[in-house]
mmCIF file with all atom_site columns, C-alpha atoms in Angstrom:
data_model
loop_
_atom_site.group_PDB
_atom_site.id
_atom_site.type_symbol
_atom_site.label_atom_id
_atom_site.label_alt_id
_atom_site.label_comp_id
_atom_site.label_asym_id
_atom_site.label_entity_id
_atom_site.label_seq_id
_atom_site.pdbx_PDB_ins_code
_atom_site.Cartn_x
_atom_site.Cartn_y
_atom_site.Cartn_z
_atom_site.occupancy
_atom_site.B_iso_or_equiv
_atom_site.pdbx_formal_charge
_atom_site.auth_seq_id
_atom_site.auth_comp_id
_atom_site.auth_asym_id
_atom_site.auth_atom_id
_atom_site.pdbx_PDB_model_num
ATOM 1   C CA . MET A 1 1   ? 3.101   -25.595 -7.663  1.00 84.00 ? 1   MET A CA 1
ATOM 2   C CA . SER A 1 2   ? 5.269   -22.628 -6.836  1.00 94.00 ? 2   SER A CA 1
ATOM 3   C CA . ILE A 1 3   ? 3.861   -20.487 -4.026  1.00 97.00 ? 3   ILE A CA 1
ATOM 4   C CA . GLU A 1 4   ? 6.237   -17.896 -2.646  1.00 97.00 ? 4   GLU A CA 1
ATOM 5   C CA . VAL A 1 5   ? 5.442   -16.010 0.573   1.00 97.00 ? 5   VAL A CA 1
ATOM 6   C CA . ASN A 1 6   ? 7.303   -12.804 1.407   1.00 97.00 ? 6   ASN A CA 1
ATOM 7   C CA . ASN A 1 7   ? 6.440   -11.096 4.690   1.00 98.00 ? 7   ASN A CA 1
ATOM 8   C CA . GLU A 1 8   ? 7.589   -7.482  4.591   1.00 97.00 ? 8   GLU A CA 1
ATOM 9   C CA . SER A 1 9   ? 5.182   -6.418  7.338   1.00 96.00 ? 9   SER A CA 1
ATOM 10  C CA . ALA A 1 10  ? 6.223   -6.132  10.973  1.00 92.00 ? 10  ALA A CA 1
ATOM 11  C CA . VAL A 1 11  ? 3.559   -8.686  11.912  1.00 96.00 ? 11  VAL A CA 1
ATOM 12  C CA . GLU A 1 12  ? 4.431   -12.305 12.584  1.00 96.00 ? 12  GLU A CA 1
ATOM 13  C CA . VAL A 1 13  ? 2.025   -14.613 10.770  1.00 97.00 ? 13  VAL A CA 1
ATOM 14  C CA . ASP A 1 14  ? 1.885   -18.320 10.002  1.00 97.00 ? 14  ASP A CA 1
ATOM 15  C CA . GLU A 1 15  ? 3.293   -18.103 6.487   1.00 97.00 ? 15  GLU A CA 1
ATOM 16  C CA . ALA A 1 16  ? 3.225   -21.894 6.066   1.00 97.00 ? 16  ALA A CA 1
ATOM 17  C CA . ALA A 1 17  ? -0.535  -21.938 6.752   1.00 97.00 ? 17  ALA A CA 1
ATOM 18  C CA . LEU A 1 18  ? -1.106  -19.258 4.104   1.00 98.00 ? 18  LEU A CA 1
ATOM 19  C CA . GLN A 1 19  ? 0.986   -21.291 1.674   1.00 97.00 ? 19  GLN A CA 1
ATOM 20  C CA . ARG A 1 20  ? -0.995  -24.467 2.451   1.00 98.00 ? 20  ARG A CA 1
ATOM 21  C CA . LEU A 1 21  ? -4.299  -22.602 2.029   1.00 98.00 ? 21  LEU A CA 1
ATOM 22  C CA . ALA A 1 22  ? -3.166  -21.203 -1.314  1.00 98.00 ? 22  ALA A CA 1
ATOM 23  C CA . ALA A 1 23  ? -2.156  -24.685 -2.499  1.00 97.00 ? 23  ALA A CA 1
ATOM 24  C CA . TYR A 1 24  ? -5.498  -26.092 -1.310  1.00 98.00 ? 24  TYR A CA 1
ATOM 25  C CA . ALA A 1 25  ? -7.473  -23.320 -3.064  1.00 98.00 ? 25  ALA A CA 1
ATOM 26  C CA . LEU A 1 26  ? -5.561  -23.730 -6.322  1.00 97.00 ? 26  LEU A CA 1
ATOM 27  C CA . ASP A 1 27  ? -6.011  -27.492 -6.210  1.00 96.00 ? 27  ASP A CA 1
ATOM 28  C CA . THR A 1 28  ? -9.735  -27.058 -5.523  1.00 97.00 ? 28  THR A CA 1
ATOM 29  C CA . MET A 1 29  ? -10.014 -24.732 -8.527  1.00 97.00 ? 29  MET A CA 1
ATOM 30  C CA . HIS A 1 30  ? -8.080  -27.238 -10.687 1.00 97.00 ? 30  HIS A CA 1
ATOM 31  C CA . VAL A 1 31  ? -5.187  -24.892 -11.384 1.00 96.00 ? 31  VAL A CA 1
ATOM 32  C CA . SER A 1 32  ? -2.096  -26.534 -12.880 1.00 94.00 ? 32  SER A CA 1
ATOM 33  C CA . THR A 1 33  ? 0.540   -27.737 -10.457 1.00 92.00 ? 33  THR A CA 1
ATOM 34  C CA . GLU A 1 34  ? 2.944   -25.777 -12.675 1.00 93.00 ? 34  GLU A CA 1
ATOM 35  C CA . ALA A 1 35  ? 1.261   -22.435 -11.872 1.00 94.00 ? 35  ALA A CA 1
ATOM 36  C CA . GLU A 1 36  ? 3.099   -19.778 -9.890  1.00 96.00 ? 36  GLU A CA 1
ATOM 37  C CA . LEU A 1 37  ? 1.673   -17.548 -7.160  1.00 98.00 ? 37  LEU A CA 1
ATOM 38  C CA . ALA A 1 38  ? 3.316   -14.872 -5.020  1.00 98.00 ? 38  ALA A CA 1
ATOM 39  C CA . ILE A 1 39  ? 1.939   -13.828 -1.644  1.00 98.00 ? 39  ILE A CA 1
ATOM 40  C CA . LEU A 1 40  ? 3.227   -10.565 -0.206  1.00 98.00 ? 40  LEU A CA 1
ATOM 41  C CA . LEU A 1 41  ? 2.464   -9.202  3.253   1.00 98.00 ? 41  LEU A CA 1
ATOM 42  C CA . VAL A 1 42  ? 3.085   -5.474  3.615   1.00 98.00 ? 42  VAL A CA 1
ATOM 43  C CA . ASP A 1 43  ? 2.587   -2.732  6.196   1.00 97.00 ? 43  ASP A CA 1
ATOM 44  C CA . GLU A 1 44  ? -0.102  -0.077  5.998   1.00 97.00 ? 44  GLU A CA 1
ATOM 45  C CA . ALA A 1 45  ? 2.098   2.527   4.275   1.00 97.00 ? 45  ALA A CA 1
ATOM 46  C CA . ALA A 1 46  ? 3.067   0.141   1.458   1.00 97.00 ? 46  ALA A CA 1
ATOM 47  C CA . MET A 1 47  ? -0.526  -1.050  1.067   1.00 98.00 ? 47  MET A CA 1
ATOM 48  C CA . GLU A 1 48  ? -1.803  2.522   0.944   1.00 97.00 ? 48  GLU A CA 1
ATOM 49  C CA . GLN A 1 49  ? 0.702   3.316   -1.812  1.00 97.00 ? 49  GLN A CA 1
ATOM 50  C CA . LEU A 1 50  ? -0.450  0.294   -3.853  1.00 97.00 ? 50  LEU A CA 1
ATOM 51  C CA . HIS A 1 51  ? -4.110  1.107   -3.198  1.00 97.00 ? 51  HIS A CA 1
ATOM 52  C CA . VAL A 1 52  ? -3.711  4.673   -4.449  1.00 97.00 ? 52  VAL A CA 1
ATOM 53  C CA . GLN A 1 53  ? -1.510  3.698   -7.411  1.00 96.00 ? 53  GLN A CA 1
ATOM 54  C CA . TRP A 1 54  ? -3.592  0.806   -8.741  1.00 95.00 ? 54  TRP A CA 1
ATOM 55  C CA . MET A 1 55  ? -7.134  1.426   -7.493  1.00 94.00 ? 55  MET A CA 1
ATOM 56  C CA . ASP A 1 56  ? -7.099  5.231   -7.166  1.00 95.00 ? 56  ASP A CA 1
ATOM 57  C CA . GLU A 1 57  ? -8.520  4.768   -3.661  1.00 95.00 ? 57  GLU A CA 1
ATOM 58  C CA . PRO A 1 58  ? -7.215  6.524   -0.531  1.00 95.00 ? 58  PRO A CA 1
ATOM 59  C CA . GLY A 1 59  ? -5.864  4.718   2.527   1.00 95.00 ? 59  GLY A CA 1
ATOM 60  C CA . PRO A 1 60  ? -4.663  1.159   3.034   1.00 96.00 ? 60  PRO A CA 1
ATOM 61  C CA . THR A 1 61  ? -6.866  -1.824  2.239   1.00 97.00 ? 61  THR A CA 1
ATOM 62  C CA . ASP A 1 62  ? -6.865  -5.446  3.393   1.00 97.00 ? 62  ASP A CA 1
ATOM 63  C CA . VAL A 1 63  ? -6.046  -7.319  0.161   1.00 98.00 ? 63  VAL A CA 1
ATOM 64  C CA . LEU A 1 64  ? -5.130  -6.551  -3.427  1.00 98.00 ? 64  LEU A CA 1
ATOM 65  C CA . SER A 1 65  ? -4.796  -9.036  -6.282  1.00 97.00 ? 65  SER A CA 1
ATOM 66  C CA . PHE A 1 66  ? -2.612  -8.534  -9.336  1.00 97.00 ? 66  PHE A CA 1
ATOM 67  C CA . PRO A 1 67  ? -3.337  -11.155 -12.018 1.00 97.00 ? 67  PRO A CA 1
ATOM 68  C CA . MET A 1 68  ? -0.592  -11.917 -14.526 1.00 96.00 ? 68  MET A CA 1
ATOM 69  C CA . ASP A 1 69  ? -1.548  -14.524 -17.150 1.00 94.00 ? 69  ASP A CA 1
ATOM 70  C CA . GLU A 1 70  ? -5.322  -14.207 -16.569 1.00 91.00 ? 70  GLU A CA 1
ATOM 71  C CA . LEU A 1 71  ? -5.681  -17.893 -15.724 1.00 93.00 ? 71  LEU A CA 1
ATOM 72  C CA . ARG A 1 72  ? -9.187  -19.191 -15.049 1.00 95.00 ? 72  ARG A CA 1
ATOM 73  C CA . PRO A 1 73  ? -10.406 -22.181 -13.030 1.00 95.00 ? 73  PRO A CA 1
ATOM 74  C CA . GLY A 1 74  ? -9.986  -25.534 -14.726 1.00 94.00 ? 74  GLY A CA 1
ATOM 75  C CA . THR A 1 75  ? -11.762 -28.839 -14.326 1.00 94.00 ? 75  THR A CA 1
ATOM 76  C CA . GLU A 1 76  ? -10.561 -32.201 -13.081 1.00 92.00 ? 76  GLU A CA 1
ATOM 77  C CA . GLU A 1 77  ? -10.345 -33.393 -16.688 1.00 93.00 ? 77  GLU A CA 1
ATOM 78  C CA . GLU A 1 78  ? -8.757  -30.186 -17.986 1.00 93.00 ? 78  GLU A CA 1
ATOM 79  C CA . PRO A 1 79  ? -6.783  -28.230 -15.372 1.00 92.00 ? 79  PRO A CA 1
ATOM 80  C CA . THR A 1 80  ? -5.797  -24.640 -15.933 1.00 92.00 ? 80  THR A CA 1
ATOM 81  C CA . PRO A 1 81  ? -2.584  -24.520 -17.982 1.00 90.00 ? 81  PRO A CA 1
ATOM 82  C CA . ALA A 1 82  ? 0.727   -23.650 -16.369 1.00 92.00 ? 82  ALA A CA 1
ATOM 83  C CA . GLY A 1 83  ? 1.474   -19.961 -15.986 1.00 94.00 ? 83  GLY A CA 1
ATOM 84  C CA . LEU A 1 84  ? 1.919   -17.023 -13.679 1.00 96.00 ? 84  LEU A CA 1
ATOM 85  C CA . LEU A 1 85  ? -1.254  -16.698 -11.639 1.00 96.00 ? 85  LEU A CA 1
ATOM 86  C CA . GLY A 1 86  ? -0.134  -13.405 -10.107 1.00 97.00 ? 86  GLY A CA 1
ATOM 87  C CA . ASP A 1 87  ? 0.311   -11.735 -6.727  1.00 98.00 ? 87  ASP A CA 1
ATOM 88  C CA . VAL A 1 88  ? -1.895  -11.481 -3.670  1.00 98.00 ? 88  VAL A CA 1
ATOM 89  C CA . VAL A 1 89  ? -0.885  -8.623  -1.379  1.00 98.00 ? 89  VAL A CA 1
ATOM 90  C CA . LEU A 1 90  ? -2.145  -8.729  2.216   1.00 98.00 ? 90  LEU A CA 1
ATOM 91  C CA . CYS A 1 91  ? -1.940  -6.082  4.944   1.00 98.00 ? 91  CYS A CA 1
ATOM 92  C CA . PRO A 1 92  ? -1.909  -7.783  8.367   1.00 98.00 ? 92  PRO A CA 1
ATOM 93  C CA . GLN A 1 93  ? -2.477  -4.484  10.214  1.00 97.00 ? 93  GLN A CA 1
ATOM 94  C CA . VAL A 1 94  ? -5.732  -3.790  8.357   1.00 98.00 ? 94  VAL A CA 1
ATOM 95  C CA . ALA A 1 95  ? -6.692  -7.471  8.604   1.00 98.00 ? 95  ALA A CA 1
ATOM 96  C CA . GLY A 1 96  ? -6.052  -7.373  12.361  1.00 97.00 ? 96  GLY A CA 1
ATOM 97  C CA . ALA A 1 97  ? -8.470  -4.484  12.855  1.00 96.00 ? 97  ALA A CA 1
ATOM 98  C CA . GLN A 1 98  ? -11.099 -6.302  10.771  1.00 97.00 ? 98  GLN A CA 1
ATOM 99  C CA . ALA A 1 99  ? -10.521 -9.537  12.698  1.00 97.00 ? 99  ALA A CA 1
ATOM 100 C CA . GLU A 1 100 ? -11.022 -7.751  16.001  1.00 96.00 ? 100 GLU A CA 1
ATOM 101 C CA . ALA A 1 101 ? -14.247 -6.137  14.750  1.00 96.00 ? 101 ALA A CA 1
ATOM 102 C CA . ALA A 1 102 ? -15.482 -9.532  13.513  1.00 95.00 ? 102 ALA A CA 1
ATOM 103 C CA . GLY A 1 103 ? -14.527 -11.305 16.745  1.00 96.00 ? 103 GLY A CA 1
ATOM 104 C CA . HIS A 1 104 ? -11.992 -13.764 15.355  1.00 96.00 ? 104 HIS A CA 1
ATOM 105 C CA . GLY A 1 105 ? -8.233  -14.082 15.101  1.00 96.00 ? 105 GLY A CA 1
ATOM 106 C CA . LEU A 1 106 ? -5.796  -12.500 12.667  1.00 97.00 ? 106 LEU A CA 1
ATOM 107 C CA . MET A 1 107 ? -4.980  -15.782 10.906  1.00 97.00 ? 107 MET A CA 1
ATOM 108 C CA . ASP A 1 108 ? -8.670  -16.482 10.299  1.00 97.00 ? 108 ASP A CA 1
ATOM 109 C CA . GLU A 1 109 ? -8.983  -13.062 8.662   1.00 98.00 ? 109 GLU A CA 1
ATOM 110 C CA . LEU A 1 110 ? -5.809  -13.536 6.615   1.00 98.00 ? 110 LEU A CA 1
ATOM 111 C CA . LYS A 1 111 ? -7.033  -16.933 5.400   1.00 98.00 ? 111 LYS A CA 1
ATOM 112 C CA . LEU A 1 112 ? -10.335 -15.393 4.324   1.00 98.00 ? 112 LEU A CA 1
ATOM 113 C CA . LEU A 1 113 ? -8.490  -12.604 2.509   1.00 98.00 ? 113 LEU A CA 1
ATOM 114 C CA . MET A 1 114 ? -6.073  -15.096 0.929   1.00 98.00 ? 114 MET A CA 1
ATOM 115 C CA . ALA A 1 115 ? -8.943  -17.169 -0.500  1.00 98.00 ? 115 ALA A CA 1
ATOM 116 C CA . HIS A 1 116 ? -10.648 -13.972 -1.647  1.00 98.00 ? 116 HIS A CA 1
ATOM 117 C CA . GLY A 1 117 ? -7.499  -12.714 -3.354  1.00 98.00 ? 117 GLY A CA 1
ATOM 118 C CA . ILE A 1 118 ? -6.903  -16.009 -5.166  1.00 98.00 ? 118 ILE A CA 1
ATOM 119 C CA . LEU A 1 119 ? -10.459 -15.997 -6.499  1.00 98.00 ? 119 LEU A CA 1
ATOM 120 C CA . HIS A 1 120 ? -9.894  -12.494 -7.858  1.00 97.00 ? 120 HIS A CA 1
ATOM 121 C CA . LEU A 1 121 ? -6.742  -13.768 -9.604  1.00 97.00 ? 121 LEU A CA 1
ATOM 122 C CA . LEU A 1 122 ? -8.895  -16.470 -11.199 1.00 97.00 ? 122 LEU A CA 1
ATOM 123 C CA . GLY A 1 123 ? -11.311 -13.898 -12.612 1.00 96.00 ? 123 GLY A CA 1
ATOM 124 C CA . PHE A 1 124 ? -14.033 -13.853 -9.957  1.00 97.00 ? 124 PHE A CA 1
ATOM 125 C CA . ASP A 1 125 ? -15.558 -10.550 -8.893  1.00 95.00 ? 125 ASP A CA 1
ATOM 126 C CA . HIS A 1 126 ? -18.306 -9.333  -6.593  1.00 95.00 ? 126 HIS A CA 1
ATOM 127 C CA . ALA A 1 127 ? -19.491 -6.131  -8.265  1.00 93.00 ? 127 ALA A CA 1
ATOM 128 C CA . GLU A 1 128 ? -22.934 -7.570  -9.039  1.00 96.00 ? 128 GLU A CA 1
ATOM 129 C CA . PRO A 1 129 ? -25.142 -9.475  -6.548  1.00 96.00 ? 129 PRO A CA 1
ATOM 130 C CA . GLU A 1 130 ? -25.040 -12.740 -8.528  1.00 97.00 ? 130 GLU A CA 1
ATOM 131 C CA . GLU A 1 131 ? -21.252 -12.545 -8.883  1.00 97.00 ? 131 GLU A CA 1
ATOM 132 C CA . GLU A 1 132 ? -20.945 -11.868 -5.159  1.00 97.00 ? 132 GLU A CA 1
ATOM 133 C CA . ARG A 1 133 ? -23.106 -14.886 -4.260  1.00 97.00 ? 133 ARG A CA 1
ATOM 134 C CA . GLU A 1 134 ? -21.033 -17.160 -6.502  1.00 97.00 ? 134 GLU A CA 1
ATOM 135 C CA . MET A 1 135 ? -17.646 -15.852 -5.371  1.00 98.00 ? 135 MET A CA 1
ATOM 136 C CA . PHE A 1 136 ? -18.460 -15.843 -1.667  1.00 98.00 ? 136 PHE A CA 1
ATOM 137 C CA . ALA A 1 137 ? -19.941 -19.368 -1.860  1.00 98.00 ? 137 ALA A CA 1
ATOM 138 C CA . ILE A 1 138 ? -16.746 -20.693 -3.456  1.00 98.00 ? 138 ILE A CA 1
ATOM 139 C CA . GLN A 1 139 ? -14.672 -18.753 -0.918  1.00 98.00 ? 139 GLN A CA 1
ATOM 140 C CA . ARG A 1 140 ? -16.665 -20.292 1.946   1.00 98.00 ? 140 ARG A CA 1
ATOM 141 C CA . ASP A 1 141 ? -16.306 -23.802 0.485   1.00 98.00 ? 141 ASP A CA 1
ATOM 142 C CA . ILE A 1 142 ? -12.527 -23.354 0.155   1.00 98.00 ? 142 ILE A CA 1
ATOM 143 C CA . LEU A 1 143 ? -12.192 -22.148 3.745   1.00 98.00 ? 143 LEU A CA 1
ATOM 144 C CA . ILE A 1 144 ? -14.357 -24.951 5.150   1.00 98.00 ? 144 ILE A CA 1
ATOM 145 C CA . GLY A 1 145 ? -12.580 -27.608 3.092   1.00 98.00 ? 145 GLY A CA 1
ATOM 146 C CA . PHE A 1 146 ? -9.187  -26.240 4.140   1.00 98.00 ? 146 PHE A CA 1
ATOM 147 C CA . ALA A 1 147 ? -10.179 -26.239 7.823   1.00 97.00 ? 147 ALA A CA 1
ATOM 148 C CA . VAL A 1 148 ? -11.223 -29.916 7.532   1.00 97.00 ? 148 VAL A CA 1
ATOM 149 C CA . ALA A 1 149 ? -7.968  -30.781 5.722   1.00 95.00 ? 149 ALA A CA 1
ATOM 150 C CA . GLU A 1 150 ? -5.927  -28.975 8.404   1.00 96.00 ? 150 GLU A CA 1
ATOM 151 C CA . ARG A 1 151 ? -7.627  -30.951 11.193  1.00 95.00 ? 151 ARG A CA 1
ATOM 152 C CA . ARG A 1 152 ? -6.576  -34.150 9.402   1.00 92.00 ? 152 ARG A CA 1
ATOM 153 C CA . ARG A 1 153 ? -2.896  -33.088 9.201   1.00 85.00 ? 153 ARG A CA 1
#
């Protein structure tokens, strides 16, 4: 599995942990080991530009997902085919403010946003209440499973 992390923000983060989480999430969703994912961390100005350009929304946001080959979750018997999953763009500055408001650390917030972004790449959404329940339940399961796996490392 090819997972590239590029930190263009001025914030130091544990890039290896984000890479491990992404690999864990993709494995959990039975995505091909031949799939490719890019993770980009940007500052608020770059995120605001992307947010305006692609979502027509003002100001910076915490995470944006840009799917490429529109891959969907696979099964153990039939994993998702190889392809370009897409890009997850994170803004550590926005995530840091959210983490502080939520009472947890920056990396916890970035992990949550990373899982969220990957699920968007795989076609999940949260526009409707039922979609939100499903997506957030999977997101929670990924984060809990990853935390357990990390403790075993």
